[in-house]
Structure formats: C-alpha cells, structure tokens
Short mmCIF file of C-alpha atoms in Angstrom, two decimals:
data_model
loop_
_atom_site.label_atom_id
_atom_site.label_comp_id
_atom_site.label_asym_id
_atom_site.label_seq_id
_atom_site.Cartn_x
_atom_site.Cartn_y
_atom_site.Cartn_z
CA UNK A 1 175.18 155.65 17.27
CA UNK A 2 178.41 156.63 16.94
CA UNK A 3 179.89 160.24 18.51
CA UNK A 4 180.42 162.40 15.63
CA UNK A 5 182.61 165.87 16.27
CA UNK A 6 180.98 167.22 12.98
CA UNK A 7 178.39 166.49 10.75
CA UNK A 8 177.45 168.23 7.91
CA UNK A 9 173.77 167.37 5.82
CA UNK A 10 172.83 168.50 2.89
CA UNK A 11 174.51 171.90 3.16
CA UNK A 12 173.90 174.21 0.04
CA UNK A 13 175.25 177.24 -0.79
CA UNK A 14 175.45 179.39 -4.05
CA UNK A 15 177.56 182.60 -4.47
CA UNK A 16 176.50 184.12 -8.17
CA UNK A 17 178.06 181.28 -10.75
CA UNK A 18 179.38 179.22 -7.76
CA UNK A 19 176.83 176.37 -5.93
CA UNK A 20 178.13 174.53 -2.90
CA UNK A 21 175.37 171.68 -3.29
CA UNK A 22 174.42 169.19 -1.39
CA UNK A 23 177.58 168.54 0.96
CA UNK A 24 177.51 165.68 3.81
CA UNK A 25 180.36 165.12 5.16
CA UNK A 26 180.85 162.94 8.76
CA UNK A 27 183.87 162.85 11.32
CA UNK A 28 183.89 161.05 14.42
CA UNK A 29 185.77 162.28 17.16
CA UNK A 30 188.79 161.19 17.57
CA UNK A 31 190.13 161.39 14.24
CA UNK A 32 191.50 163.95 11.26
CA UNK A 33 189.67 164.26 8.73
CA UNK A 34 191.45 166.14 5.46
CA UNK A 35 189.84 168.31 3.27
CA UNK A 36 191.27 168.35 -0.53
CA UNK A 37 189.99 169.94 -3.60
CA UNK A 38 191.88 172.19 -6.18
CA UNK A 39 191.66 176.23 -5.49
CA UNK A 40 188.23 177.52 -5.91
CA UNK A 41 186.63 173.61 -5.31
CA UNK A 42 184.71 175.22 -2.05
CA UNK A 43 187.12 174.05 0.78
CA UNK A 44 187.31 177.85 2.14
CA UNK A 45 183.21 178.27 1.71
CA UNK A 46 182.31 175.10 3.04
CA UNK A 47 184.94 175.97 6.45
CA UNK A 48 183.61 179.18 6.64
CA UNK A 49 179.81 177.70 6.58
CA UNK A 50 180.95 175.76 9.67
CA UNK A 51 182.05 178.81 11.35
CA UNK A 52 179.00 180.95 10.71
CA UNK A 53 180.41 183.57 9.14
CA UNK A 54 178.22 183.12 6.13
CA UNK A 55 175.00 182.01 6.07
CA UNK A 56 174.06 178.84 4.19
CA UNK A 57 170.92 178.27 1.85
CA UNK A 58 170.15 175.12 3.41
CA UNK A 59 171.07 172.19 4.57
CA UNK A 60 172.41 171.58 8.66
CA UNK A 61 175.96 171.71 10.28
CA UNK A 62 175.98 169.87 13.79
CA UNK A 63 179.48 170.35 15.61
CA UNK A 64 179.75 168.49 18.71
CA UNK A 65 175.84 167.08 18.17
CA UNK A 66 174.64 170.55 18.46
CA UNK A 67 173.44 172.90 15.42
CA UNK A 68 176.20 175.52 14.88
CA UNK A 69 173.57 178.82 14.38
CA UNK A 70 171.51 177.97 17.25
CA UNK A 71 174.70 177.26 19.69
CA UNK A 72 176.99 179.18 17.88
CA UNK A 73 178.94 180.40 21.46
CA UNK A 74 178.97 177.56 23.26
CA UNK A 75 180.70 175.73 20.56
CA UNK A 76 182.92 178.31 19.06
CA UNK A 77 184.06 178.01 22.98
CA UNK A 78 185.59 174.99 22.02
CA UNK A 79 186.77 175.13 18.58
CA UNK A 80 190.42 176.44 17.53
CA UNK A 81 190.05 177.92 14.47
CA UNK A 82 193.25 178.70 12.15
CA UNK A 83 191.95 180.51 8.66
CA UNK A 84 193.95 180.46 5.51
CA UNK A 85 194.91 184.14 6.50
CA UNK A 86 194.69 184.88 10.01
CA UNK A 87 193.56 188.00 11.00
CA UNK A 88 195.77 189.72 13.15
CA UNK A 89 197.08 193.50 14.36
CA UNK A 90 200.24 193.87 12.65
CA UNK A 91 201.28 196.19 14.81
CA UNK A 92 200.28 194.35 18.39
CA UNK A 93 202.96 192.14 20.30
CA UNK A 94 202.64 188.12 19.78
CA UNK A 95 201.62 188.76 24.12
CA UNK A 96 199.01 191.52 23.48
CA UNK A 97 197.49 189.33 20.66
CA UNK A 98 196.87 186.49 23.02
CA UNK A 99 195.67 189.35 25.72
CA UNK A 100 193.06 189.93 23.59
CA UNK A 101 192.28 186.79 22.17
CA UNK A 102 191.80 185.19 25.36
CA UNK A 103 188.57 187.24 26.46
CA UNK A 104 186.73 185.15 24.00
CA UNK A 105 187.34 182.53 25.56
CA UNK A 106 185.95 180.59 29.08
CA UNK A 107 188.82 177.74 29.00
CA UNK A 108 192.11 179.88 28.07
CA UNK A 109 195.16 178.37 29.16
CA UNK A 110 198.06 180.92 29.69
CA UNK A 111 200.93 177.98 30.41
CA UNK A 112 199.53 175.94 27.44
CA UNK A 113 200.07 179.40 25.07
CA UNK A 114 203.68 180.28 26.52
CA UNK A 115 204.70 176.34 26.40
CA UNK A 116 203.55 176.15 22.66
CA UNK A 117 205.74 180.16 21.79
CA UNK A 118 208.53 178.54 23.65
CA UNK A 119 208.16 175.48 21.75
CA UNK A 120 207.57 177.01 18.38
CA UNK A 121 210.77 179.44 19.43
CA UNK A 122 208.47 182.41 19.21
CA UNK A 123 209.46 185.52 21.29
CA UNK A 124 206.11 187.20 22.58
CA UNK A 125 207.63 190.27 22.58
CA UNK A 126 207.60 190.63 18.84
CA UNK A 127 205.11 192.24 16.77
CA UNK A 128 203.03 190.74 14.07
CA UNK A 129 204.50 192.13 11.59
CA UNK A 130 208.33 191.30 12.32
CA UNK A 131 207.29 187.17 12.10
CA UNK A 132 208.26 184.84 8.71
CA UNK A 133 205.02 183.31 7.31
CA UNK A 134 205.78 180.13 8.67
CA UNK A 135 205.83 182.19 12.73
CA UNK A 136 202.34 183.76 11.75
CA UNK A 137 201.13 180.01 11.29
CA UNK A 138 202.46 178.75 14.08
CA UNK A 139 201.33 181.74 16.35
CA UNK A 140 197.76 181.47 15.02
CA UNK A 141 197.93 177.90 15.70
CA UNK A 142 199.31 178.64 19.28
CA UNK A 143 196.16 180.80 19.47
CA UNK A 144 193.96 178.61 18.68
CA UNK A 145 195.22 175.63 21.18
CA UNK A 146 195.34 177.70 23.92
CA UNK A 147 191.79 177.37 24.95
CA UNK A 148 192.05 173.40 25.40
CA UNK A 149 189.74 173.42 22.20
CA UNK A 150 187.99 169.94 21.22
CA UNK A 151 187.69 170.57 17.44
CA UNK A 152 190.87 171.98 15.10
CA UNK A 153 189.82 173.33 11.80
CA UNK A 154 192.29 174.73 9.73
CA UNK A 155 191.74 176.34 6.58
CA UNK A 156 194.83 175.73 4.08
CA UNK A 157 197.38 175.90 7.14
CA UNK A 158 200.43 174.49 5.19
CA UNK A 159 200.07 176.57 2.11
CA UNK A 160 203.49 178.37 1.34
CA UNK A 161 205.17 176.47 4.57
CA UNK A 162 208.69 174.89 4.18
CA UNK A 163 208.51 171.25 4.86
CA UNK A 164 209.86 171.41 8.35
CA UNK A 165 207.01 173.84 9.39
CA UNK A 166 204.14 172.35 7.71
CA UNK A 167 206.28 168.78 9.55
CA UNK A 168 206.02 170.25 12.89
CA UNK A 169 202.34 171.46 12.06
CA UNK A 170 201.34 167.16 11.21
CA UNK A 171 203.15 166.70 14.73
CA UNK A 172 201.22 169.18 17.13
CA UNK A 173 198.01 167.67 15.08
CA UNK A 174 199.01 163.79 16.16
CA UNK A 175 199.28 165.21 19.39
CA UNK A 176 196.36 166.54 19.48
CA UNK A 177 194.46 163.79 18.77
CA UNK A 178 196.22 161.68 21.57
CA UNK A 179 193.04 162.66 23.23
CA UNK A 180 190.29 160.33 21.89
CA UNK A 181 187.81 162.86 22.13
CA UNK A 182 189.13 165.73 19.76
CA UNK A 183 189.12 165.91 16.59
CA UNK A 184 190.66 168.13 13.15
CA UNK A 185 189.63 169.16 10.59
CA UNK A 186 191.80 170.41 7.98
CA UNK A 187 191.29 171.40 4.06
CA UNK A 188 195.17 171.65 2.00
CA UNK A 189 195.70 171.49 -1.63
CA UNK A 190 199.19 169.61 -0.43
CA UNK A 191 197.75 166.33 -0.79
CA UNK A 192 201.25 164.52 0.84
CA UNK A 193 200.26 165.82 4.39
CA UNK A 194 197.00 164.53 4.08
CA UNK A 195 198.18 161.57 3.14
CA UNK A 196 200.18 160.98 6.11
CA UNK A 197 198.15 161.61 8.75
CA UNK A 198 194.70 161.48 8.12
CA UNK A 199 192.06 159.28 8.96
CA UNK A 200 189.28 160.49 6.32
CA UNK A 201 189.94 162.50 3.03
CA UNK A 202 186.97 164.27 1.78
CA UNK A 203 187.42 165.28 -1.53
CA UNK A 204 185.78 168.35 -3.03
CA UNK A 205 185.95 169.33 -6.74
CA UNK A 206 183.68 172.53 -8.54
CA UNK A 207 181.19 172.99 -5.45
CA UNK A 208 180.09 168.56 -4.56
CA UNK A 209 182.27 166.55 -2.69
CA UNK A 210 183.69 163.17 -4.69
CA UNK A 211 184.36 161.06 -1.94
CA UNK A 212 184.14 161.45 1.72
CA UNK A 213 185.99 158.09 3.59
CA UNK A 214 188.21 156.41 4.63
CA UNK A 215 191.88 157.46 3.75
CA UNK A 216 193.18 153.98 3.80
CA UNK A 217 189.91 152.47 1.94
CA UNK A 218 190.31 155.28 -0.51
CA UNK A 219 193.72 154.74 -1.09
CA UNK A 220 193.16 151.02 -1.64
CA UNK A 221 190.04 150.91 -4.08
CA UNK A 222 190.99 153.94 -6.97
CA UNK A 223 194.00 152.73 -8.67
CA UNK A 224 195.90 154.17 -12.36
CA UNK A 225 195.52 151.92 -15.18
CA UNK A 226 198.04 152.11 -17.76
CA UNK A 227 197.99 150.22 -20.97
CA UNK A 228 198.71 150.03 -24.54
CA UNK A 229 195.84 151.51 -26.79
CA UNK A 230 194.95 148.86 -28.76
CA UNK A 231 193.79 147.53 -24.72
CA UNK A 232 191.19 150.57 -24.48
CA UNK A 233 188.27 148.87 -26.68
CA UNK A 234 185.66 148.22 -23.57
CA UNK A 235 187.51 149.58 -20.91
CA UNK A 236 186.16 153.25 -21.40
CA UNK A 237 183.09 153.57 -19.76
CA UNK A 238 185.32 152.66 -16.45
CA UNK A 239 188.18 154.95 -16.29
CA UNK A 240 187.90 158.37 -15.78
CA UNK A 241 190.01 161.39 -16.88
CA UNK A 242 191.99 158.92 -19.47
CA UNK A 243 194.97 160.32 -20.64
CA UNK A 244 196.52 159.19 -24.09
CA UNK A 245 199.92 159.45 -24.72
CA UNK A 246 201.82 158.39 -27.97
CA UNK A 247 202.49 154.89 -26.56
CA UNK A 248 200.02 154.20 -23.81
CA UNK A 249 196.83 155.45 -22.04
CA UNK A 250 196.63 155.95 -18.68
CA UNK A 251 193.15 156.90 -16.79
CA UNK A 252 192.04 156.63 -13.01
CA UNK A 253 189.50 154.00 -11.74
CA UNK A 254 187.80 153.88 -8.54
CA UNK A 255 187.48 150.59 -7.82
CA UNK A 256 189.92 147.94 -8.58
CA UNK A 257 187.85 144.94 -7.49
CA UNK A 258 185.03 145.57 -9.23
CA UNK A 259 187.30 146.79 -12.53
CA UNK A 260 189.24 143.42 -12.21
CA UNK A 261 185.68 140.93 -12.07
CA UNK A 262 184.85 142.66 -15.30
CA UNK A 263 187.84 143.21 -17.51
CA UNK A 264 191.07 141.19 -17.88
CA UNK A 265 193.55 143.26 -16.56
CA UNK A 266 196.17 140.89 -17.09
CA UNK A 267 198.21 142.80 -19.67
CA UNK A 268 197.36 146.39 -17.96
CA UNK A 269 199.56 148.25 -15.03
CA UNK A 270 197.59 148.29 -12.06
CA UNK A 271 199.34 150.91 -9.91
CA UNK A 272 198.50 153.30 -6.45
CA UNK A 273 197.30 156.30 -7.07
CA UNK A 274 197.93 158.78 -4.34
CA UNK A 275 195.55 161.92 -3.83
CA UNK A 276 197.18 164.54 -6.37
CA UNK A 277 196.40 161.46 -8.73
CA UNK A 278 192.73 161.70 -7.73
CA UNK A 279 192.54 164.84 -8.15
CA UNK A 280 194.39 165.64 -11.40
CA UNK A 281 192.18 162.38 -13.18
CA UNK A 282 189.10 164.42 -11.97
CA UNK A 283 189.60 167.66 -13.09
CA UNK A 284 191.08 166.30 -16.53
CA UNK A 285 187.24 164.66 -16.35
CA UNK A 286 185.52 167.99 -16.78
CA UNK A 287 187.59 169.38 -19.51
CA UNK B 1 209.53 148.84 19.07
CA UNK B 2 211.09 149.64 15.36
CA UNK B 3 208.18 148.67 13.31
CA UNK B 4 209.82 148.86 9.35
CA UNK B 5 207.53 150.55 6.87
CA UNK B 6 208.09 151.59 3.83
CA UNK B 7 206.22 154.03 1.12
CA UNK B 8 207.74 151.73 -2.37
CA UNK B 9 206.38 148.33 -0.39
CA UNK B 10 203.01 147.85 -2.88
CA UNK B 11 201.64 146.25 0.67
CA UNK B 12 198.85 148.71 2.38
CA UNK B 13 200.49 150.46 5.56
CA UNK B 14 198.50 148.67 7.84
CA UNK B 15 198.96 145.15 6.59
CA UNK B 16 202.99 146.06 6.64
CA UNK B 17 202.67 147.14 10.69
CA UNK B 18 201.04 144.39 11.35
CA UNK B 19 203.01 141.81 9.93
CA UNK B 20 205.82 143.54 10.89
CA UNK B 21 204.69 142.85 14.78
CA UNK B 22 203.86 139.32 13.78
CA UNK B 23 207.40 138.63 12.60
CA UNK B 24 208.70 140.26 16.26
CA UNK B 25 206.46 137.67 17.91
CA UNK B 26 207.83 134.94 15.41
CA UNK B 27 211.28 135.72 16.07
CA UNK B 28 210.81 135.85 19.74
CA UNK B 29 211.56 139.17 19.79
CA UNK B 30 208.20 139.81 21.66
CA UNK B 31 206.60 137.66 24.49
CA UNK B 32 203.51 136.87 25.86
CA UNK B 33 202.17 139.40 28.32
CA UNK B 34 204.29 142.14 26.02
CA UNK B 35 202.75 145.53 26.21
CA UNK B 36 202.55 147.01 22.75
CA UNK B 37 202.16 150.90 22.65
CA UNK B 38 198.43 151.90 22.29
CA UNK B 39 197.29 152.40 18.88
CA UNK B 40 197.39 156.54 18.84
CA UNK B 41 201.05 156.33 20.36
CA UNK B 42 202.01 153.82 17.84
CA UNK B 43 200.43 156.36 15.12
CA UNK B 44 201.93 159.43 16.27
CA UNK B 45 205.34 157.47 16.65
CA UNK B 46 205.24 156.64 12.98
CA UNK B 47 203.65 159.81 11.61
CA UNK B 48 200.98 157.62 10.32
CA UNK B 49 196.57 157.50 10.64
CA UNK B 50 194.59 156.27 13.74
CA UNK B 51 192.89 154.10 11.60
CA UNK B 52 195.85 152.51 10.19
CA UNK B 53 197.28 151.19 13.11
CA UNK B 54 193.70 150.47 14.29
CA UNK B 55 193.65 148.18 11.56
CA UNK B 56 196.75 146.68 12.40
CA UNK B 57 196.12 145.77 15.35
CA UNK B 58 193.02 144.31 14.78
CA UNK B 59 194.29 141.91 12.38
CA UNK B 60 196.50 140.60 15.38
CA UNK B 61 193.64 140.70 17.27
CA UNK B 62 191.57 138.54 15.10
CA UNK B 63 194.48 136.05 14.37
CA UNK B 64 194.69 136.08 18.38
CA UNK B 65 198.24 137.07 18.40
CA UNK B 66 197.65 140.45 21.10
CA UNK B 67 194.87 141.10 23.11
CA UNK B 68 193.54 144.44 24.06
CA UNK B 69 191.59 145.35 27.00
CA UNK B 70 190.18 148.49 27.20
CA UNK B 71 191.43 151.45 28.99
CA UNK B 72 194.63 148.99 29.64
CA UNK B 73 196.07 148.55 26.34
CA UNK B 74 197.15 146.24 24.43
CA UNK B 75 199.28 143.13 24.94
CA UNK B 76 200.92 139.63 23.41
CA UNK B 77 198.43 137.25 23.63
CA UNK B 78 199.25 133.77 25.62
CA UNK B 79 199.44 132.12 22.06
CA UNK B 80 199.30 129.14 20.86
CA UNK B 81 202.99 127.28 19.79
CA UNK B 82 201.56 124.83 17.41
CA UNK B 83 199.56 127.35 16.01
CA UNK B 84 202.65 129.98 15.82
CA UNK B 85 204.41 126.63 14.19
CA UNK B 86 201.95 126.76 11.03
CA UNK B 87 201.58 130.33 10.67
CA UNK B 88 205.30 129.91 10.70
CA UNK B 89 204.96 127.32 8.00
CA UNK B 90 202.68 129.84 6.40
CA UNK B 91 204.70 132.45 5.91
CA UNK B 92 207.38 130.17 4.55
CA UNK B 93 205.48 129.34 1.71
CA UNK B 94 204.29 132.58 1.23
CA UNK B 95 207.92 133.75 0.73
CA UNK B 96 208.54 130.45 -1.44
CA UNK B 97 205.72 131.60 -4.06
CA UNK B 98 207.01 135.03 -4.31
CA UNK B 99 210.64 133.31 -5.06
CA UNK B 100 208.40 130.74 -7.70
CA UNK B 101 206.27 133.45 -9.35
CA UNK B 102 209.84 136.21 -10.04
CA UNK B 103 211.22 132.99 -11.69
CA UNK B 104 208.34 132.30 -13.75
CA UNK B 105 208.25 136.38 -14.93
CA UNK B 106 211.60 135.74 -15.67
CA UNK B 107 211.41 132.48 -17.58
CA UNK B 108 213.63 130.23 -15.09
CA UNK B 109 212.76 126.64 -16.05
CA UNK B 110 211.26 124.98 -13.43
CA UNK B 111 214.35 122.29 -13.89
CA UNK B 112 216.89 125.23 -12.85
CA UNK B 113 215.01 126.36 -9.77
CA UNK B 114 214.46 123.30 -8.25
CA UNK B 115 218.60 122.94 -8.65
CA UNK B 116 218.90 125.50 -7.05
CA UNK B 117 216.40 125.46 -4.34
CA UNK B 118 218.32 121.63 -3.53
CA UNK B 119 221.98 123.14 -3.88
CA UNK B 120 221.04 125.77 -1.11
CA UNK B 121 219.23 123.25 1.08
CA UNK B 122 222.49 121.51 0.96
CA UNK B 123 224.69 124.27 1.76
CA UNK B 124 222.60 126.02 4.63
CA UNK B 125 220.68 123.61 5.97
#
C-alpha cells in the first residue's frame, strides 16, 4: 500500500443550509496536492476539519496514517499550518511571536526561522502590525516551517498577494517537497498557481468534491468544445455548463476520448481547458 | 540542462520535457553515462509538478534512453546506435507529416509540395 500523508473518508459535515458530504480525498507523501473551489465551496471547512478545530459529523481524517482526534498532538507536532487569516498579536514583535509559538512545538528550529526572516527580508524587530499583507504571509509561513514540519496546509495563502509574493510562496513549497517524505496541502481560488505546481487538484464545488486526481490527467481528459449551433443536436447530454453565444456554443467535457469514440468532432474546436475553465463550466451547471 | 517548454505548445508538459531530453541525446548533446538532475530538482528548476517530470522520465525510461537507479539518480542509458538511427528516422517523419497535413489545411496541391520538397533537397542537401 502506498504511504499516504493524508487521507480523508467519507467526511461529512453540515453547518445550518451548508452540508460538507461525503469528502475522500487521498495525497501521498511526497507531493502537493491543490485545493480549488469557488468562495463558500467548503475549502476553509473541510481544512479546518483536518485541524480539529471543528468537529465533523462523520466520516475519518488520517494524517500521517494516524486518526487526527485520537492523535491530535502528536501530529499537529508535525504539521505547519498557515490559515487564510493568521492569528497573530498585533502588537508583539515578529521575535516574540516566534518566542511564543515555539513552546508548542518539540522540533522548533531557531536557525531555520531567522534563515527564512532573513530570506523573506523580514526584520524581527517589527511588530505585527507595521508588516504589508504580503510580510504577514510570509511570517506565518516562516512560522509554520520552523518546526521541520512534514505536512504544509495552507488555507487560501496567495489570496490578495502580488505575483512576486504568491511566486516566492510556489518556490519555498518546491522546496519543500525536495524531501520525498513531506507533503502540502494547499486550497486557492487562484487556479494559475495550482496549476503550476501541483501534483493533484481536488476540486470542490457547493459542499462534494468534483474531482480529486491527477493534475496532469485532469488537465488532459476535460477539454472546451466550441462549435456552431446547428452542431449541438446529440451532443448535449455530454457537455456540461454549455454556453451559447450568438455564433457558437461552447460547453466543458470531461473526457475527450470517450467524447471523440462517440461523436464526430471533426468540425468542433477541441481546446485545453485550464482550472478557472473547470470551474466556471461547473458553476454555470447549477444555475 | 535548458529543457524548452512552452505554455501555447498544445503538447502535454511532460511529453514536451521529455522529448526535449530525447532531442539532447539525438543531437549528441548528452552522452551515455550523463547524469540528468533527479526528477524533484528538475521540477523545482522548471517551476513545474513532481509528477510531470516523473512522467517524463519514465517515458525515457521505457524507450531505454536513461536509466535510473535508485537512491543514485538517473543517467543516459548505454543506448543502442541503430536503434537511435530509427527513432531518428522517426522523428523525421513525424516532422514531415506535420509539414504534409498544414499543406493539406491549406489546400497546397500535392503537385506543389512535392516541388518543393525536391527544390530544397537540391539546395541543402
């Protein structure tokens, strides 16, 4: 059997009109996994059901082969966790916040913590509340390397980053990985950095996750169709979110082999579809 | 080891790396016994997935063109010249049908290409 880093069975969750139902999601170590869905899809829930800070219905959550209730402390030990808004003491130095981070922890590193603020140009001296968004990130993320963790997750950690953060960010995670046995796990709603770096894209829309594979498998199977509409007689029941324009349709399928053995495609475009294509086909499904 | 890849190439990243290797071993540009950097290096290097490179590499692995042992790396296999000759000859032809299948989209007679294809061989070659 092969070493997962996180596993996830089952796992159900409602919250008054929301339901997180029936997620599984797998990553072996070793590998980034990104998490996509549009706001309000369940990424933050789902994260936050992995950390234990609320409970789930039912369902399991193994992180490092071990259930994440019963051995919460032992593998919180070594996760780095980054939320979507870290929680920090404005008014506390960058150097007290790590002071007091690094109690929780059995493996803190000081040099790795003052080579990543150097790094990231961060003086330690500052407070908090004197750092740009795109410092807070970074410090948080300092934070949560420092304790030679195994597992990343980040919740939403390029969200309102300039591209030469949220850049440096995708480096320090390719790093990170250098190590075959560590693994992140990251949810973003900027579907371009997923689709650089990761390894698996599990994609989450209203509470159940679409897909959950492999990015380049993904990437290669759902494909935009685009056609004239006198083309659209028997091709319905196979694309999904079709959108007709004055002169053309165009729709998402999600799987190009199979939609070529049954239709002639010969006078359709065929073309990639990246993520943000995924996901706006999907949610133009519901409506 | 620049490696081109390109997003507007319709190609999937993988097949493009390893091709791209294939054509350095081709040209000569890489040799037998050549260390290639490891598959996470190679990803980090091009801000690209494990899993792609993975990939690529296991394509050359499975056409025998590198070898990888574990915990070493992985390296230009000892291959064979007559088979690097017709996977030589294979690319050749794949690059003639692209050349063949633009002219038909484009409604070159067959009569024109084949002057031409003839006036170059006589000019280059």
């Amino acid at each position: 059997m092969e070493d997962n880093i996180l596993e996830i069975i089952n796992l159900s969750r409602s919250y008054g009109k929301f339901k997180l139902s029936d997620v599984n999601i797998v990553l072996p170590r070793g590998y980034i996994m990104g998490f996509v869905g549009a706001n309000g899809a369940g990424k933050t829930t789902t994260i936050k059901l992995i950390m234990n800070m609320i409970r789930r219905d039912s369902g399991e959550i193994n992180v490092f082969g071990k259930d994440n209730i019963k051995y919460e402390m032992q593998i919180k030990d070594k996760i780095g966790y980054v939320s979507e808004q870290p929680v920090f003491y404005d008014d506390l130095t960058v150097d007290w916040t790590a002071h007091f981070a690094k109690k929780f922890y059995s493996n803190w590193d000081d040099t790795i913590f003052t080579g990543l603020l150097k790094r990231f140009n961060i003086d330690k001296t500052k407070k908090i509340n004197q750092l740009s968004k795109g410092m807070k990130m970074k410090t948080a993320l300092a934070l949560a390397l420092s304790h030679r963790p195994e597992l990343l997750i980040l919740d939403e950690p390029t969200s309102g980053l300039d591209p030469i953060v949220r850049d440096e960010l995708l480096e320090i995670l390719m790093e990170f990985i250098q190590d075959e046995k560590r693994g992140v796990f990251f949810s973003s709603h900027i579907t371009s950095d997923i689709e650089k770096i990761a390894d698996y894209v599990t994609l989450i829309d209203n509470g159940e996750i679409v897909l959950s594979e492999e990015k380049e498998d993904i990437l290669n199977r759902w494909k935009l169709v685009r056609g004239d509409h006198r083309e659209l007689k028997g091709l319905k029941e196979d694309l999904i979110g079709l959108r007709l324009s004055k002169t053309y349709f165009e729709a998402l399928i999600k799987d190009i082999d199979a939609f070529e053995k049954k239709h002639d495609t010969s006078s359709l475009v065929v073309d990639t579809a990246n993520l943000d294509d995924i996901l706006l086909h999907l949610a133009r499904r519901e409506n | 080891m620049f490696i081109p890849i390109s997003n507007s190439d319709p190609r999937p990243l993988y097949e493009q790396i390893s091709e791209g290797i294939k054509n350095k071993i081709l040209k000569g540009e890489l040799l037998p016994g050549d260390a290639l950097p490891s598959i996470r290096q190679l990803a980090q290097d091009l801000k690209i997935s494990v899993i792609t490179t993975k990939r690529a590499y296991f394509e050359l692995e499975q056409q025998k063109l590198i070898i990888t042992r574990p915990g070493k790396g992985s390296f230009i296999a000892n291959y064979d010249v007559n088979e690097m000759a017709s996977l030589n000859l294979l690319e050749i032809e794949h690059q003639i049908k692209g050349v063949v299948a633009y002219a038909k989209r484009t409604g070159v007679l067959r009569k024109d290409l084949e002057d031409i294809f003839y006036k170059i061989l006589k000019e280059e070659y």
